[in-house]
Amino acid sequence: MSCPPRALYDVPAPAKLNLFLHITGRRPNGYHLLQSVFMLIDWADTLHLERRPGGHISREDLNTDAPALPEHDLVVRAAQALQQATGCTWGAHIALDKRIPQEAGMGGGSSDAASCLLALNQLWGLHLPRATLMALGLRLGADVPFFLGGQHAWVEGIGEQLQPLALPTARFVVLKPPTGVATPQIFQHPSLERDCPVADMHDFLTLDASTLYQYGHNSLQAVAQQLCPDIGWGLHWLQQQGLPGRMTGSGSALFAPLPDGADLDLGTLRPGWQAKICRNLSAHPLAG
Ligand code: C5P
């Protein structure tokens, strides 16, 4: 068996968009049952990892402009969880180039954790199967197993039941307001829609490219909009551009499919808003 590498640089961690997100119930532990399609896009963070002796995990932000939110710690927690699960005595230094907006519903923190688990599995010579990493990842966050799965997916349960699916190539405009909402605040809100009828994946799969990206809605959007008025402003802005906007995950990022040749007037966005034209990926860059 070949020797594990001492370092892995330029490890990508792509973002996701939730094409729709329906809350269909709640587990006794408070976690919500959902149905969603998670789609990988080409807006990504980058990790650089070096194996170190002594077990210590250190983390560095290469993009110093990024605010130090607790979400960052998920990478360190992922590394520590892998050490605990395997008894591995190696440590690591992890440098993170954070590009995906935070408090966006784009899964940046979860994707970083997933890419960190995949990279350390290799750097530390652990050879854990992907299914074991996914079980470990679920304990870190409900979105982590999706990123480890490596493909667009129909997602159920609390985020751990994944059925890979193919999606037609498409472009999207993604907007991030300067403000955000904490995910637990939305999920705990009394007026959250929690009784969405259960959808059938096969109905979704029969749709063509022109209707697929309009399917369903986001159950978290109404509450998020109440808590974060910028979301309403962004949806209105998209509507003015002739685009059917929607929130991804628990927000506050919004997106809309972009027809070929569509011309956007980004200059009319308010100061502090981020806008990016993204494409969906055919698969996670680390898949396989
Ligand atoms: O697992 P994650 O850290 O992404 O979730 C953040 C919070 O969102 C959880 O603490 C929980 O309150 C809520 N949540 C939920 N049901 C889900 C996913 C998240 O209630 N399926």
Short mmCIF file of N, CA and C and ligand atoms in Angstrom, two decimals, residues 23 26 30-34 74 77 110 138 140-144 157-159 183-185 187-188, ligand 1:
data_model
loop_
_atom_site.label_atom_id
_atom_site.label_comp_id
_atom_site.label_asym_id
_atom_site.label_seq_id
_atom_site.Cartn_x
_atom_site.Cartn_y
_atom_site.Cartn_z
N ILE A 23 -40.64 20.98 4.75
CA ILE A 23 -40.62 20.38 6.09
C ILE A 23 -41.89 19.54 6.22
N ARG A 26 -41.54 16.48 12.37
CA ARG A 26 -40.52 16.79 13.37
C ARG A 26 -40.23 15.53 14.17
N GLY A 30 -36.57 17.10 18.27
CA GLY A 30 -36.68 18.50 17.82
C GLY A 30 -36.20 18.70 16.39
N TYR A 31 -35.41 17.78 15.87
CA TYR A 31 -34.94 17.91 14.49
C TYR A 31 -36.10 17.74 13.51
N HIS A 32 -36.05 18.46 12.40
CA HIS A 32 -37.16 18.46 11.45
C HIS A 32 -36.93 17.47 10.31
N LEU A 33 -38.03 16.82 9.91
CA LEU A 33 -37.99 15.92 8.76
C LEU A 33 -38.19 16.76 7.52
N LEU A 34 -37.35 16.56 6.54
CA LEU A 34 -37.44 17.39 5.35
C LEU A 34 -37.38 16.56 4.08
N LEU A 74 -16.34 24.03 12.86
CA LEU A 74 -16.81 22.72 12.38
C LEU A 74 -15.65 21.94 11.74
N ARG A 77 -13.76 20.55 14.62
CA ARG A 77 -14.57 19.49 15.24
C ARG A 77 -14.60 18.23 14.38
N SER A 110 -20.58 23.07 6.37
CA SER A 110 -20.74 21.61 6.26
C SER A 110 -19.83 21.06 5.16
N LEU A 138 -22.76 13.14 9.97
CA LEU A 138 -24.12 13.49 10.39
C LEU A 138 -24.14 14.02 11.82
N LEU A 140 -21.93 15.86 13.06
CA LEU A 140 -21.39 17.23 13.01
C LEU A 140 -22.42 18.22 12.49
N GLY A 141 -23.28 17.77 11.58
CA GLY A 141 -24.28 18.66 10.99
C GLY A 141 -25.10 17.91 9.97
N ALA A 142 -26.38 18.29 9.86
CA ALA A 142 -27.31 17.53 9.01
C ALA A 142 -26.93 17.57 7.52
N ASP A 143 -26.19 18.61 7.08
CA ASP A 143 -25.85 18.72 5.66
C ASP A 143 -24.54 18.01 5.30
N VAL A 144 -23.77 17.60 6.30
CA VAL A 144 -22.43 17.05 6.01
C VAL A 144 -22.49 15.77 5.17
N GLY A 157 -35.35 12.49 5.54
CA GLY A 157 -34.96 12.33 6.94
C GLY A 157 -34.58 13.71 7.47
N ILE A 158 -33.52 13.78 8.25
CA ILE A 158 -33.06 15.12 8.70
C ILE A 158 -31.92 15.60 7.80
N GLY A 159 -31.65 14.84 6.74
CA GLY A 159 -30.59 15.21 5.81
C GLY A 159 -29.66 14.04 5.54
N THR A 183 -29.68 29.60 11.77
CA THR A 183 -30.55 28.47 11.39
C THR A 183 -31.47 28.02 12.53
N PRO A 184 -30.95 27.81 13.77
CA PRO A 184 -31.85 27.34 14.83
C PRO A 184 -33.03 28.28 15.08
N GLN A 185 -32.80 29.59 14.91
CA GLN A 185 -33.87 30.57 15.14
C GLN A 185 -35.04 30.33 14.18
N PHE A 187 -35.71 27.31 12.55
CA PHE A 187 -36.30 25.99 12.81
C PHE A 187 -37.16 25.99 14.08
N GLN A 188 -36.80 26.85 15.05
CA GLN A 188 -37.55 26.87 16.31
C GLN A 188 -38.76 27.81 16.28
O1 C5P B 1 -27.38 20.20 11.86
P1 C5P B 1 -27.18 21.66 11.66
O2 C5P B 1 -26.08 22.21 12.49
O3 C5P B 1 -27.08 22.02 10.23
O4 C5P B 1 -28.52 22.33 12.17
C1 C5P B 1 -28.58 23.54 12.88
C2 C5P B 1 -29.89 23.59 13.66
O5 C5P B 1 -31.00 23.58 12.75
C3 C5P B 1 -30.12 22.42 14.57
O6 C5P B 1 -29.58 22.65 15.83
C4 C5P B 1 -31.63 22.33 14.62
O7 C5P B 1 -32.13 23.27 15.54
C5 C5P B 1 -32.05 22.80 13.25
N1 C5P B 1 -32.34 21.70 12.31
C6 C5P B 1 -33.54 21.00 12.40
N2 C5P B 1 -33.81 20.00 11.52
C7 C5P B 1 -32.95 19.69 10.54
C8 C5P B 1 -31.72 20.38 10.41
C9 C5P B 1 -31.45 21.39 11.31
O8 C5P B 1 -34.34 21.27 13.29
N3 C5P B 1 -33.24 18.70 9.68
#
